[in-house]
Amino acid sequence: SSGINAEYGDNKITTLPGLYVLSSSVAHLFAALSSHPPLYWCSLEKLRFVNLVMSVITFLVMYTIFRKLSRRLRDEPGLGIQPIHRTCCMMNSLVLTCFPLLYFYNLLYYTDVGSVL
């Protein structure tokens, strides 16, 4: 039977199955919205696309964090720190998103990209 057996666990797996549960959920969602079965949405390219989408989300989350920190520093009395320009926040977010550990796993189906979120 195809499905997730939550009672069975492999003690050799060291990571939680979050990426696999997310991918399975996306495959079932797309299968419900299309005429293709869930296995069609589980090809290697489509599964790797999940990591690419998570990389974009990571960039957006980091950008939001930088912008909020910039506003907080600007509004803090007595610091005299100029707010960080929007372009600088974008570039810092891009640099962190392209950090080697994340960059090399962007094009693989691996859990590191999602674990940053």
Coordinates of C-alpha atoms in Angstrom, one line a residue:
S1 CA 0.0 0.0 0.0
S2 CA 1.3 3.5 -0.8
G3 CA 1.2 5.9 2.0
I4 CA 3.0 7.0 5.1
N5 CA 3.3 4.6 7.9
A6 CA 3.8 6.8 11.0
E7 CA 4.3 3.8 13.3
Y8 CA 7.3 2.5 11.5
G9 CA 10.6 4.4 11.9
D10 CA 14.0 3.6 10.6
N11 CA 16.6 4.3 13.3
K12 CA 19.3 4.9 10.6
I13 CA 17.5 8.0 9.4
T14 CA 18.9 11.0 11.2
T15 CA 16.6 13.7 9.9
L16 CA 12.9 14.3 10.4
P17 CA 10.8 13.5 7.3
G18 CA 9.5 17.1 6.9
L19 CA 10.8 17.4 3.3
Y20 CA 9.2 14.1 2.4
V21 CA 5.9 14.9 4.0
L22 CA 5.9 18.4 2.3
S23 CA 6.7 16.8 -1.1
S24 CA 4.0 14.2 -0.7
S25 CA 1.5 16.8 0.3
V26 CA 2.3 18.9 -2.7
A27 CA 2.1 15.8 -5.0
H28 CA -1.3 14.9 -3.7
L29 CA -2.5 18.5 -4.0
F30 CA -1.4 18.8 -7.6
A31 CA -2.9 15.4 -8.3
A32 CA -6.2 16.6 -7.0
L33 CA -6.0 19.7 -9.2
S34 CA -5.0 17.8 -12.3
S35 CA -5.6 14.5 -14.1
H36 CA -2.2 13.0 -13.2
P37 CA -1.7 10.6 -10.3
P38 CA 0.5 11.6 -7.3
L39 CA 3.4 9.6 -8.6
Y40 CA 3.5 11.7 -11.7
W41 CA 4.4 14.7 -9.5
C42 CA 7.2 12.8 -7.7
S43 CA 9.7 12.8 -10.6
L44 CA 13.2 13.9 -9.7
E45 CA 12.9 17.2 -11.4
K46 CA 9.6 18.1 -9.7
L47 CA 11.0 17.0 -6.3
R48 CA 14.1 19.2 -6.8
F49 CA 11.8 22.0 -7.7
V50 CA 10.4 21.9 -4.1
N51 CA 13.9 22.8 -2.9
L52 CA 14.1 25.6 -5.4
V53 CA 10.8 27.0 -4.1
M54 CA 12.1 26.7 -0.5
S55 CA 15.2 28.7 -1.5
V56 CA 13.1 31.5 -2.8
I57 CA 11.0 31.4 0.4
T58 CA 14.3 31.4 2.4
F59 CA 15.4 34.6 0.5
L60 CA 12.1 36.3 1.3
V61 CA 12.2 35.4 4.9
M62 CA 15.8 36.7 5.3
Y63 CA 14.9 39.9 3.5
T64 CA 12.0 40.4 5.8
I65 CA 14.2 39.9 8.8
F66 CA 16.8 42.3 7.5
R67 CA 14.2 45.0 6.9
K68 CA 12.7 44.6 10.4
L69 CA 16.1 44.8 12.0
S70 CA 16.8 47.9 9.9
R71 CA 13.6 49.6 11.1
R72 CA 14.3 48.6 14.7
L73 CA 17.8 50.0 14.6
R74 CA 16.5 53.2 13.0
D75 CA 13.8 53.6 15.7
E76 CA 16.1 52.8 18.7
P77 CA 16.7 56.1 20.5
G78 CA 20.3 57.0 21.1
L79 CA 22.0 54.6 18.7
G80 CA 22.3 57.0 15.8
I81 CA 22.4 54.2 13.3
Q82 CA 21.2 54.9 9.8
P83 CA 18.7 52.5 8.4
I84 CA 20.0 49.9 6.0
H85 CA 19.0 50.6 2.4
R86 CA 16.5 48.2 0.8
T87 CA 19.1 47.2 -1.8
C88 CA 21.6 46.3 0.9
C89 CA 19.0 44.2 2.6
M90 CA 18.3 42.4 -0.6
M91 CA 22.0 41.8 -1.3
N92 CA 22.6 40.5 2.3
S93 CA 19.7 38.1 1.9
L94 CA 21.0 36.9 -1.5
V95 CA 24.4 36.3 0.0
L96 CA 23.0 34.3 2.9
T97 CA 20.7 32.3 0.5
C98 CA 23.7 31.5 -1.7
F99 CA 25.7 30.4 1.4
P100 CA 27.7 27.3 0.2
L101 CA 25.7 24.8 2.3
L102 CA 22.4 26.0 0.9
Y103 CA 23.6 26.8 -2.6
F104 CA 24.9 23.3 -3.4
Y105 CA 21.8 21.7 -2.0
N106 CA 19.4 23.9 -3.9
L107 CA 19.5 21.7 -7.0
L108 CA 19.4 18.4 -5.0
Y109 CA 16.5 16.8 -3.2
Y110 CA 17.9 17.2 0.3
T111 CA 16.7 18.5 3.6
D112 CA 19.2 21.3 4.3
V113 CA 17.3 24.0 2.4
G114 CA 14.1 23.4 4.3
S115 CA 15.8 23.1 7.6
V116 CA 16.9 26.8 7.4
L117 CA 13.3 27.9 7.5

